[in-house]
Coordinates of C-alpha atoms and ligand atoms in Angstrom, one line a residue:
M54 CA -26.4 -20.3 62.5
P55 CA -24.3 -16.8 63.6
E56 CA -26.6 -14.0 63.9
E57 CA -26.9 -11.4 60.7
A58 CA -25.4 -8.8 61.1
N59 CA -27.8 -5.3 62.1
P60 CA -27.7 -3.9 58.3
F61 CA -27.8 -0.6 60.3
E62 CA -25.2 -1.1 62.1
S63 CA -23.2 -2.4 59.0
L64 CA -24.0 0.8 57.3
Q65 CA -22.5 2.6 60.3
E66 CA -19.5 0.8 59.9
Q67 CA -19.1 1.8 56.0
I68 CA -19.2 5.1 56.7
D69 CA -16.5 4.9 59.7
D70 CA -14.1 3.0 57.1
A71 CA -14.7 5.3 54.4
G72 CA -14.3 8.6 56.3
A73 CA -11.0 7.1 57.8
Y74 CA -9.6 8.5 54.0
L75 CA -11.7 11.8 54.1
D76 CA -10.6 15.3 56.1
V77 CA -13.8 15.1 58.1
G78 CA -14.6 15.3 61.9
E79 CA -16.2 12.8 63.9
D80 CA -18.9 15.0 64.6
V81 CA -19.8 15.3 61.1
L82 CA -19.6 11.6 60.6
E83 CA -21.7 10.9 63.5
R84 CA -24.3 13.3 62.3
L85 CA -24.0 11.1 58.9
K86 CA -24.9 8.1 60.7
H87 CA -28.5 8.6 61.9
P88 CA -31.5 9.5 59.4
Q89 CA -32.9 13.1 59.3
R90 CA -36.3 11.6 60.4
V91 CA -38.7 8.2 60.2
L92 CA -42.0 8.3 59.6
E93 CA -43.7 5.0 62.0
T94 CA -46.9 4.5 61.0
N95 CA -49.9 2.0 61.7
L96 CA -52.2 1.8 58.7
S97 CA -56.0 0.7 59.4
V98 CA -57.5 -0.7 56.4
E99 CA -60.9 -2.2 55.6
M100 CA -60.2 -5.7 54.4
D101 CA -62.9 -7.4 51.2
D102 CA -64.8 -8.9 54.1
G103 CA -65.3 -5.9 56.1
R104 CA -62.6 -6.3 58.8
I105 CA -60.0 -3.8 59.7
E106 CA -56.8 -5.1 60.0
V107 CA -53.8 -2.8 61.2
F108 CA -50.3 -3.1 59.0
R109 CA -46.9 -1.1 59.8
A110 CA -45.5 1.4 58.0
F111 CA -42.2 3.0 57.8
R112 CA -40.8 5.3 55.4
S113 CA -37.2 7.0 56.8
Q114 CA -35.5 10.0 54.9
F115 CA -31.3 9.4 55.8
N116 CA -29.7 12.6 54.6
G117 CA -30.8 15.2 52.3
D118 CA -27.8 17.3 52.0
R119 CA -27.6 16.5 48.0
G120 CA -31.1 17.2 47.2
P121 CA -34.4 15.0 47.8
Y122 CA -35.1 12.3 49.5
K123 CA -34.9 9.2 46.9
G124 CA -35.8 5.0 47.4
G125 CA -37.8 2.6 47.0
I126 CA -40.7 1.0 48.9
R127 CA -41.3 -2.4 49.7
Y128 CA -43.9 -4.5 50.8
H129 CA -42.3 -7.5 52.7
P130 CA -42.8 -9.8 56.1
N131 CA -39.5 -9.2 57.5
V132 CA -39.5 -5.1 56.9
S133 CA -38.4 -3.5 59.9
R134 CA -37.3 0.0 61.1
D135 CA -33.8 -1.1 61.1
E136 CA -34.1 -2.1 57.9
V137 CA -35.2 0.6 56.0
K138 CA -33.0 3.1 58.2
A139 CA -30.1 1.1 56.4
L140 CA -31.5 0.7 53.0
S141 CA -32.1 4.9 53.3
G142 CA -28.4 5.3 54.1
W143 CA -27.2 2.7 51.3
M144 CA -29.4 5.1 49.0
V145 CA -27.6 8.2 49.9
Y146 CA -24.2 6.9 48.6
K147 CA -26.1 5.2 45.8
C148 CA -27.1 8.5 44.7
A149 CA -23.7 10.3 45.8
V150 CA -21.2 8.1 44.2
V151 CA -23.0 8.5 40.7
G152 CA -23.4 12.3 41.4
I153 CA -27.0 12.8 40.8
P154 CA -29.1 15.5 43.0
Y155 CA -30.6 13.5 45.8
G156 CA -30.3 12.5 49.1
G157 CA -31.5 9.0 50.7
G158 CA -34.8 7.5 51.7
K159 CA -36.7 4.1 52.1
G160 CA -40.2 2.6 52.9
G161 CA -41.9 -0.7 53.2
I162 CA -45.3 -1.9 55.1
V163 CA -44.7 -5.3 57.3
I164 CA -47.0 -7.1 54.9
D165 CA -47.0 -10.5 52.7
P166 CA -48.5 -9.2 49.6
D167 CA -49.4 -12.9 48.5
Q168 CA -52.1 -13.1 50.9
Y169 CA -53.8 -10.1 49.9
S170 CA -56.5 -9.6 46.8
E171 CA -55.7 -6.6 44.5
A172 CA -57.9 -4.5 45.7
E173 CA -56.9 -4.8 49.7
L174 CA -53.6 -4.1 48.3
E175 CA -54.7 -0.8 46.9
R176 CA -56.3 0.2 49.6
I177 CA -53.4 -0.7 51.9
T178 CA -51.1 1.4 49.5
R179 CA -53.6 4.4 49.3
S180 CA -53.8 4.3 53.2
F181 CA -49.8 4.8 53.0
A182 CA -50.1 6.8 50.3
T183 CA -52.3 9.2 52.4
E184 CA -49.5 8.8 55.6
L185 CA -46.6 10.0 53.1
R186 CA -48.3 12.7 51.6
P187 CA -47.3 15.4 53.8
I188 CA -43.3 14.7 53.6
I189 CA -43.3 13.7 50.2
G190 CA -43.4 15.4 46.8
E191 CA -41.8 16.6 43.6
D192 CA -38.9 18.4 45.6
R193 CA -39.3 16.7 49.3
D194 CA -39.0 13.4 48.9
I195 CA -39.3 10.7 45.7
P196 CA -40.6 7.4 46.7
A197 CA -39.7 4.4 43.7
P198 CA -40.5 0.5 43.6
D199 CA -38.8 -2.0 45.7
V200 CA -39.4 -5.5 46.5
N201 CA -42.9 -6.7 46.1
T202 CA -43.8 -3.4 44.5
G203 CA -44.3 -2.1 40.6
Q204 CA -45.6 0.3 38.7
R205 CA -49.1 -1.0 39.9
E206 CA -48.5 0.6 43.3
M207 CA -46.4 3.7 42.1
N208 CA -49.1 4.8 39.8
W209 CA -51.9 4.3 42.7
I210 CA -49.6 6.5 44.9
K211 CA -48.9 9.3 42.3
D212 CA -52.6 9.2 41.6
T213 CA -53.9 9.2 45.5
Y214 CA -51.2 12.3 46.0
E215 CA -52.4 14.1 42.8
T216 CA -56.5 14.1 44.3
L217 CA -55.5 14.8 47.6
E218 CA -53.0 17.9 46.9
N219 CA -55.5 18.6 44.0
T220 CA -52.4 19.0 41.2
T221 CA -50.7 17.0 38.7
A222 CA -47.4 15.8 40.1
P223 CA -45.9 12.9 38.1
G224 CA -42.6 13.6 39.7
V225 CA -43.5 12.7 42.9
I226 CA -43.1 9.2 42.6
T227 CA -40.8 7.2 39.9
G228 CA -40.9 3.7 38.2
K229 CA -44.6 4.5 36.6
A230 CA -45.6 2.8 33.8
I231 CA -45.0 4.8 30.8
E232 CA -48.7 6.3 30.2
S233 CA -48.3 7.6 33.6
G234 CA -45.5 9.6 33.1
G235 CA -42.6 6.7 33.0
S236 CA -39.3 6.5 31.4
A237 CA -38.2 4.7 28.3
G238 CA -35.3 2.2 29.2
R239 CA -36.5 2.5 32.9
V240 CA -36.8 -1.4 33.1
E241 CA -33.7 -2.5 31.6
A242 CA -31.9 0.4 33.4
T243 CA -30.2 -1.7 35.9
G244 CA -29.4 -4.8 33.6
R245 CA -27.5 -1.6 31.6
S246 CA -25.4 -0.4 34.2
T247 CA -24.3 -3.7 35.2
M248 CA -23.1 -4.2 31.9
F249 CA -21.4 -1.0 31.7
A250 CA -19.9 -1.9 34.8
A251 CA -18.4 -4.7 33.3
R252 CA -17.2 -3.4 30.3
E253 CA -15.4 -0.6 32.0
V254 CA -13.8 -3.1 34.7
F255 CA -12.3 -5.5 32.1
D256 CA -11.1 -2.2 30.4
Y257 CA -9.6 -1.2 33.4
L258 CA -7.8 -4.1 34.3
G259 CA -6.9 -4.1 30.9
R260 CA -9.0 -7.1 30.3
D261 CA -10.8 -8.6 26.9
I262 CA -14.6 -9.0 27.7
E263 CA -14.7 -10.4 24.4
G264 CA -14.8 -14.3 24.7
A265 CA -14.5 -13.8 28.4
S266 CA -16.6 -16.4 30.4
V267 CA -19.3 -15.5 32.5
A268 CA -22.0 -16.6 35.0
V269 CA -25.4 -14.8 36.4
Q270 CA -27.1 -16.0 39.5
G271 CA -31.1 -14.7 39.3
Y272 CA -32.6 -14.4 36.1
G273 CA -34.9 -11.7 36.8
N274 CA -35.2 -7.9 35.8
A275 CA -31.7 -7.1 36.3
G276 CA -30.2 -10.5 35.9
S277 CA -31.3 -11.5 32.3
V278 CA -31.0 -7.7 30.9
A279 CA -27.2 -7.9 32.2
A280 CA -26.6 -11.2 30.4
A281 CA -28.1 -10.1 27.3
L282 CA -26.3 -7.0 26.7
I283 CA -22.7 -8.6 28.6
D284 CA -23.9 -11.8 25.8
D285 CA -24.1 -8.3 22.8
L286 CA -20.1 -7.4 24.2
G287 CA -19.4 -11.0 23.4
A288 CA -18.6 -12.7 26.2
D289 CA -20.0 -16.2 26.6
I290 CA -22.9 -16.7 29.0
V291 CA -21.8 -20.2 30.0
A292 CA -24.1 -20.3 33.0
V293 CA -27.7 -18.7 34.5
S294 CA -29.4 -19.4 37.5
D295 CA -33.0 -18.7 39.0
S296 CA -34.5 -19.9 42.5
S297 CA -35.1 -23.6 40.6
G298 CA -31.4 -24.1 39.9
A299 CA -28.5 -23.5 37.3
I300 CA -28.0 -24.3 33.7
Y301 CA -24.3 -24.9 32.0
N302 CA -23.0 -24.7 28.6
A303 CA -19.2 -24.2 28.4
D304 CA -19.7 -22.6 24.6
G305 CA -22.0 -20.1 25.8
L306 CA -26.1 -19.9 26.0
D307 CA -28.2 -18.0 24.3
A308 CA -29.0 -15.2 26.9
R309 CA -32.2 -13.8 25.1
D310 CA -33.2 -17.5 24.0
V311 CA -32.9 -18.4 27.9
K312 CA -35.1 -15.2 29.1
S313 CA -37.8 -16.2 26.5
Y314 CA -37.6 -19.7 27.6
K315 CA -37.8 -18.8 31.5
T316 CA -40.8 -16.6 30.8
E317 CA -42.7 -19.2 28.8
T318 CA -41.8 -22.4 31.2
G319 CA -41.5 -20.2 34.9
S320 CA -37.7 -21.3 35.3
V321 CA -34.4 -21.5 33.2
T322 CA -34.2 -25.5 34.1
G323 CA -34.8 -27.7 31.2
Y324 CA -33.3 -25.2 28.7
D325 CA -32.6 -27.5 25.8
G326 CA -29.2 -25.0 24.7
A327 CA -27.5 -26.4 28.4
T328 CA -25.4 -29.1 28.6
E329 CA -25.8 -29.5 32.2
E330 CA -27.6 -28.5 35.2
L331 CA -26.1 -27.1 38.3
T332 CA -26.9 -26.1 41.6
N333 CA -26.8 -22.3 42.6
E334 CA -23.8 -23.0 44.6
E335 CA -22.1 -24.7 41.7
L336 CA -22.9 -21.7 39.4
L337 CA -21.5 -19.0 42.4
T338 CA -18.2 -20.9 42.7
L339 CA -17.6 -22.1 38.7
D340 CA -14.1 -20.8 37.5
V341 CA -15.3 -17.9 35.2
D342 CA -14.1 -14.5 34.6
L343 CA -16.9 -13.0 35.4
L344 CA -19.7 -13.8 37.8
V345 CA -22.5 -11.3 38.0
P346 CA -24.8 -12.0 41.6
A347 CA -28.2 -10.6 40.6
A348 CA -30.9 -12.9 43.0
L349 CA -30.9 -11.5 46.6
E350 CA -28.6 -9.9 49.2
N351 CA -25.9 -12.2 51.4
A352 CA -25.8 -14.7 48.1
I353 CA -22.5 -15.5 49.3
D354 CA -21.6 -15.8 52.6
G355 CA -17.6 -16.1 53.8
A356 CA -17.3 -19.6 54.3
L357 CA -18.6 -19.9 50.3
A358 CA -16.4 -16.9 49.6
H359 CA -13.4 -19.1 49.9
D360 CA -14.4 -21.3 47.0
V361 CA -15.6 -18.6 44.3
Q362 CA -13.2 -18.9 41.5
A363 CA -14.3 -16.1 39.6
D364 CA -11.6 -13.3 38.6
I365 CA -14.2 -10.3 38.5
I366 CA -17.1 -9.7 40.7
V367 CA -19.9 -7.4 39.2
E368 CA -23.2 -7.2 42.0
A369 CA -26.3 -6.8 39.9
A370 CA -27.9 -7.0 43.3
N371 CA -28.3 -5.1 46.6
G372 CA -25.7 -6.5 49.1
P373 CA -25.1 -9.7 47.4
L374 CA -22.0 -10.2 49.4
T375 CA -21.5 -10.4 53.4
P376 CA -19.2 -8.4 55.1
D377 CA -17.3 -11.4 55.7
A378 CA -17.7 -12.5 52.2
D379 CA -16.3 -9.3 51.0
D380 CA -13.2 -9.1 53.3
V381 CA -12.4 -13.2 52.0
L382 CA -12.5 -11.8 48.4
T383 CA -10.5 -8.6 49.0
E384 CA -7.7 -10.5 50.7
S385 CA -7.5 -12.9 47.5
D386 CA -7.5 -10.3 44.9
I387 CA -10.8 -10.7 43.5
H388 CA -12.5 -7.4 41.9
V389 CA -15.6 -6.5 42.9
V390 CA -18.0 -3.9 41.5
P391 CA -19.7 -2.5 44.1
D392 CA -23.4 -2.6 43.9
I393 CA -24.0 1.0 44.7
L394 CA -22.2 1.5 41.5
A395 CA -23.2 -1.5 39.3
N396 CA -27.0 -1.4 39.8
A397 CA -27.1 2.4 40.1
G398 CA -28.7 2.5 36.4
G399 CA -32.0 1.9 38.2
V400 CA -32.3 4.9 40.6
T401 CA -29.8 6.8 37.7
V402 CA -33.1 6.5 35.1
S403 CA -35.6 7.2 38.1
Y404 CA -33.6 10.6 38.0
F405 CA -34.2 11.4 34.4
E406 CA -37.7 9.9 34.6
W407 CA -38.1 12.8 37.1
V408 CA -36.0 15.0 35.1
Q409 CA -38.8 14.5 32.1
N410 CA -41.6 14.5 34.6
R411 CA -40.8 18.4 35.8
Q412 CA -40.3 19.5 32.4
R413 CA -43.6 17.8 30.7
F414 CA -40.7 16.6 27.9
Y415 CA -40.4 13.2 27.3
W416 CA -37.1 11.8 25.8
T417 CA -35.9 8.9 23.3
E418 CA -34.9 5.2 24.6
E419 CA -31.9 5.9 23.0
R420 CA -31.2 9.5 24.7
V421 CA -31.6 7.6 27.9
N422 CA -29.3 4.7 27.1
D423 CA -26.5 7.5 26.4
E424 CA -27.1 9.7 29.1
L425 CA -26.6 6.3 31.2
E426 CA -24.0 5.5 29.8
R427 CA -22.2 8.7 30.3
I428 CA -23.1 8.8 34.0
I429 CA -22.0 5.3 35.0
T430 CA -18.5 5.5 33.3
A431 CA -17.6 9.2 34.5
A432 CA -18.6 7.4 38.1
F433 CA -16.7 4.4 37.5
D434 CA -13.7 6.7 36.3
E435 CA -14.1 8.5 39.8
M436 CA -14.2 5.5 41.6
T437 CA -11.3 3.7 39.9
T438 CA -9.1 7.4 40.4
A439 CA -9.8 7.4 44.2
Y440 CA -9.0 3.7 44.8
E441 CA -5.4 4.7 43.4
E442 CA -4.7 7.8 44.9
N443 CA -5.7 6.6 48.2
D444 CA -4.0 3.1 47.5
L445 CA -7.5 1.6 49.0
S446 CA -8.3 -2.5 49.3
S447 CA -11.2 -2.5 47.0
F448 CA -13.2 -0.5 44.7
R449 CA -15.9 -0.9 47.4
V450 CA -14.2 1.1 49.7
A451 CA -13.6 3.7 47.2
A452 CA -17.2 4.0 45.9
Y453 CA -18.0 5.4 49.4
V454 CA -15.2 7.6 49.6
V455 CA -16.3 9.1 46.6
A456 CA -19.8 9.2 47.5
L457 CA -19.5 10.1 51.6
R458 CA -16.9 12.8 50.2
R459 CA -19.9 14.4 48.1
V460 CA -21.8 14.3 51.0
V461 CA -19.6 15.8 53.2
R462 CA -18.8 18.6 50.8
A463 CA -22.8 19.5 50.2
F464 CA -23.0 19.4 54.2
E465 CA -20.3 21.9 55.0
E466 CA -20.8 24.6 52.0
G467 CA -24.6 24.8 53.4
G468 CA -23.5 25.0 56.8
S469 CA -24.8 23.8 60.0
W470 CA -28.2 25.9 61.0
P471 CA -30.0 26.2 63.1
Ligands
NAD809 P1 -36.4 -10.1 40.5 O1 -37.6 -10.7 41.5 O2 -36.8 -9.9 38.8 O3 -35.2 -11.4 40.2 C1 -34.6 -12.0 41.0 C2 -34.2 -13.3 40.6 O4 -33.3 -14.2 41.3 C3 -35.6 -14.3 40.1 O5 -35.0 -15.2 38.7 C4 -35.2 -15.4 41.0 O6 -35.4 -16.8 40.8 C5 -33.8 -15.6 41.5 N1 -33.5 -16.1 42.6 C6 -34.2 -15.5 43.9 N2 -33.6 -16.9 44.5 C7 -32.5 -16.9 44.1 C8 -31.4 -18.1 44.6 N3 -31.4 -18.4 45.8 N4 -30.6 -18.5 43.5 C9 -30.3 -18.0 42.5 N5 -31.8 -17.1 41.6 C10 -32.8 -16.7 42.8 O7 -35.2 -9.2 40.9 P2 -34.6 -8.1 40.1 O8 -35.2 -6.4 40.2 O9 -33.8 -8.6 39.3 O10 -33.9 -7.7 41.4 C11 -32.6 -8.4 41.4 C12 -31.7 -7.5 42.4 O11 -31.2 -6.3 41.8 C13 -32.1 -7.5 44.0 O12 -30.9 -7.6 45.0 C14 -32.8 -5.8 43.5 O13 -32.1 -5.3 45.4 C15 -31.4 -5.3 42.9 N6 -31.8 -4.4 42.1 C16 -32.8 -4.0 41.6 C17 -33.1 -3.5 40.6 C18 -34.3 -2.8 39.5 O14 -33.9 -1.9 39.1 N7 -34.6 -4.1 39.4 C19 -32.3 -2.0 41.3 C20 -31.1 -2.4 41.8 C21 -31.1 -3.3 42.4

């Protein structure tokens, strides 16, 4: 097995690739390749049996030229300093490509949360929130959920922060439950931006999404919502999968009914509207008009990419293609709408949540969805304009060019001081 690329080095290469198309000095690019600061801390927390256990945790604040740092907190045994640094950098570009006024951050605790009780997880989370308190805040750094964290953890972090600061500051964190200051439409936001990206790319390429065949890998939050909304556009969702395997029906599956079936049974396999069961690899190489990877990173590597037959890929997951796969697909003229734009609905509606928190005025779901549509379609147009103007090889490079240009401008307008 080849060693997996160091994510932080991959990020730095992407910045160099996009920088080549901009009038920007090496010195400024170098500055944008490193986090501004990284907090590393060791949380010592009492377990249910009275023992103290120590957990390593990080928060990387990559770049704040365009606004407060923004990005999730993940709980996973593989969390590392380099991974957190890279993920915080990608958040800079995700926020910049859709033009929302944030920089990038990311955090994590090295932990397998399944091994701990809810009370232990609450103490661990509150301990991390206490360490984060001096560097986060509504105007400083606004964490959010990521792998293995959700509304519960966000509510604990908000409560810890507000208690220690003796204030109310719901906008210190996003991804909260509605009653704790969350936003309507947040749960569906990532799948919804994936649908907008799919609709726009079909339109851009002069193809009809109505009647198009679609395969969706991963049927969790992002994948199942994207499938249902793309189904609503008249496409045929011919195959979907989760970690248990894939199901297929050439005439199209009922995306919402599959979701109900998965909620009841725990998996998509065994669904009686399917005519065939496939492996996940078979799903990824189906001859479809659109493939939506919505599971985990590195789902398609260089070898598998040679067998991909889809015409268009819209990345709902973060980093579903390895850099090698990306090269192979670019050479095969398969159009890929990159994750930083397609799945930016999550962070965009987090931004709406923060705006509503600060205004103490809450929007209807309809308003949230309309504003999201406006932002994603405008970002798509800016990406394709950069793609054409610079004669770029892929939408991904174009998205990075748009994003990097915005970050560089914000830095240059502010100037270098001290
Ligand atoms: P989730 O846990 O709700 O769903 C993940 C799904 O992938 C599950 O159905 C799981 O069974 C399936 N899966 C896991 N391994 C698989 C495999 N090998 N083959 C096929 N399916 C597999 O997670 P989610 O929130 O939907 O996130 C999915 C992706 O979208 C991640 O990359 C995440 O970073 C990205 N994303 C999510 C959001 C969000 O708001 N939820 C925002 C931005 C990006």
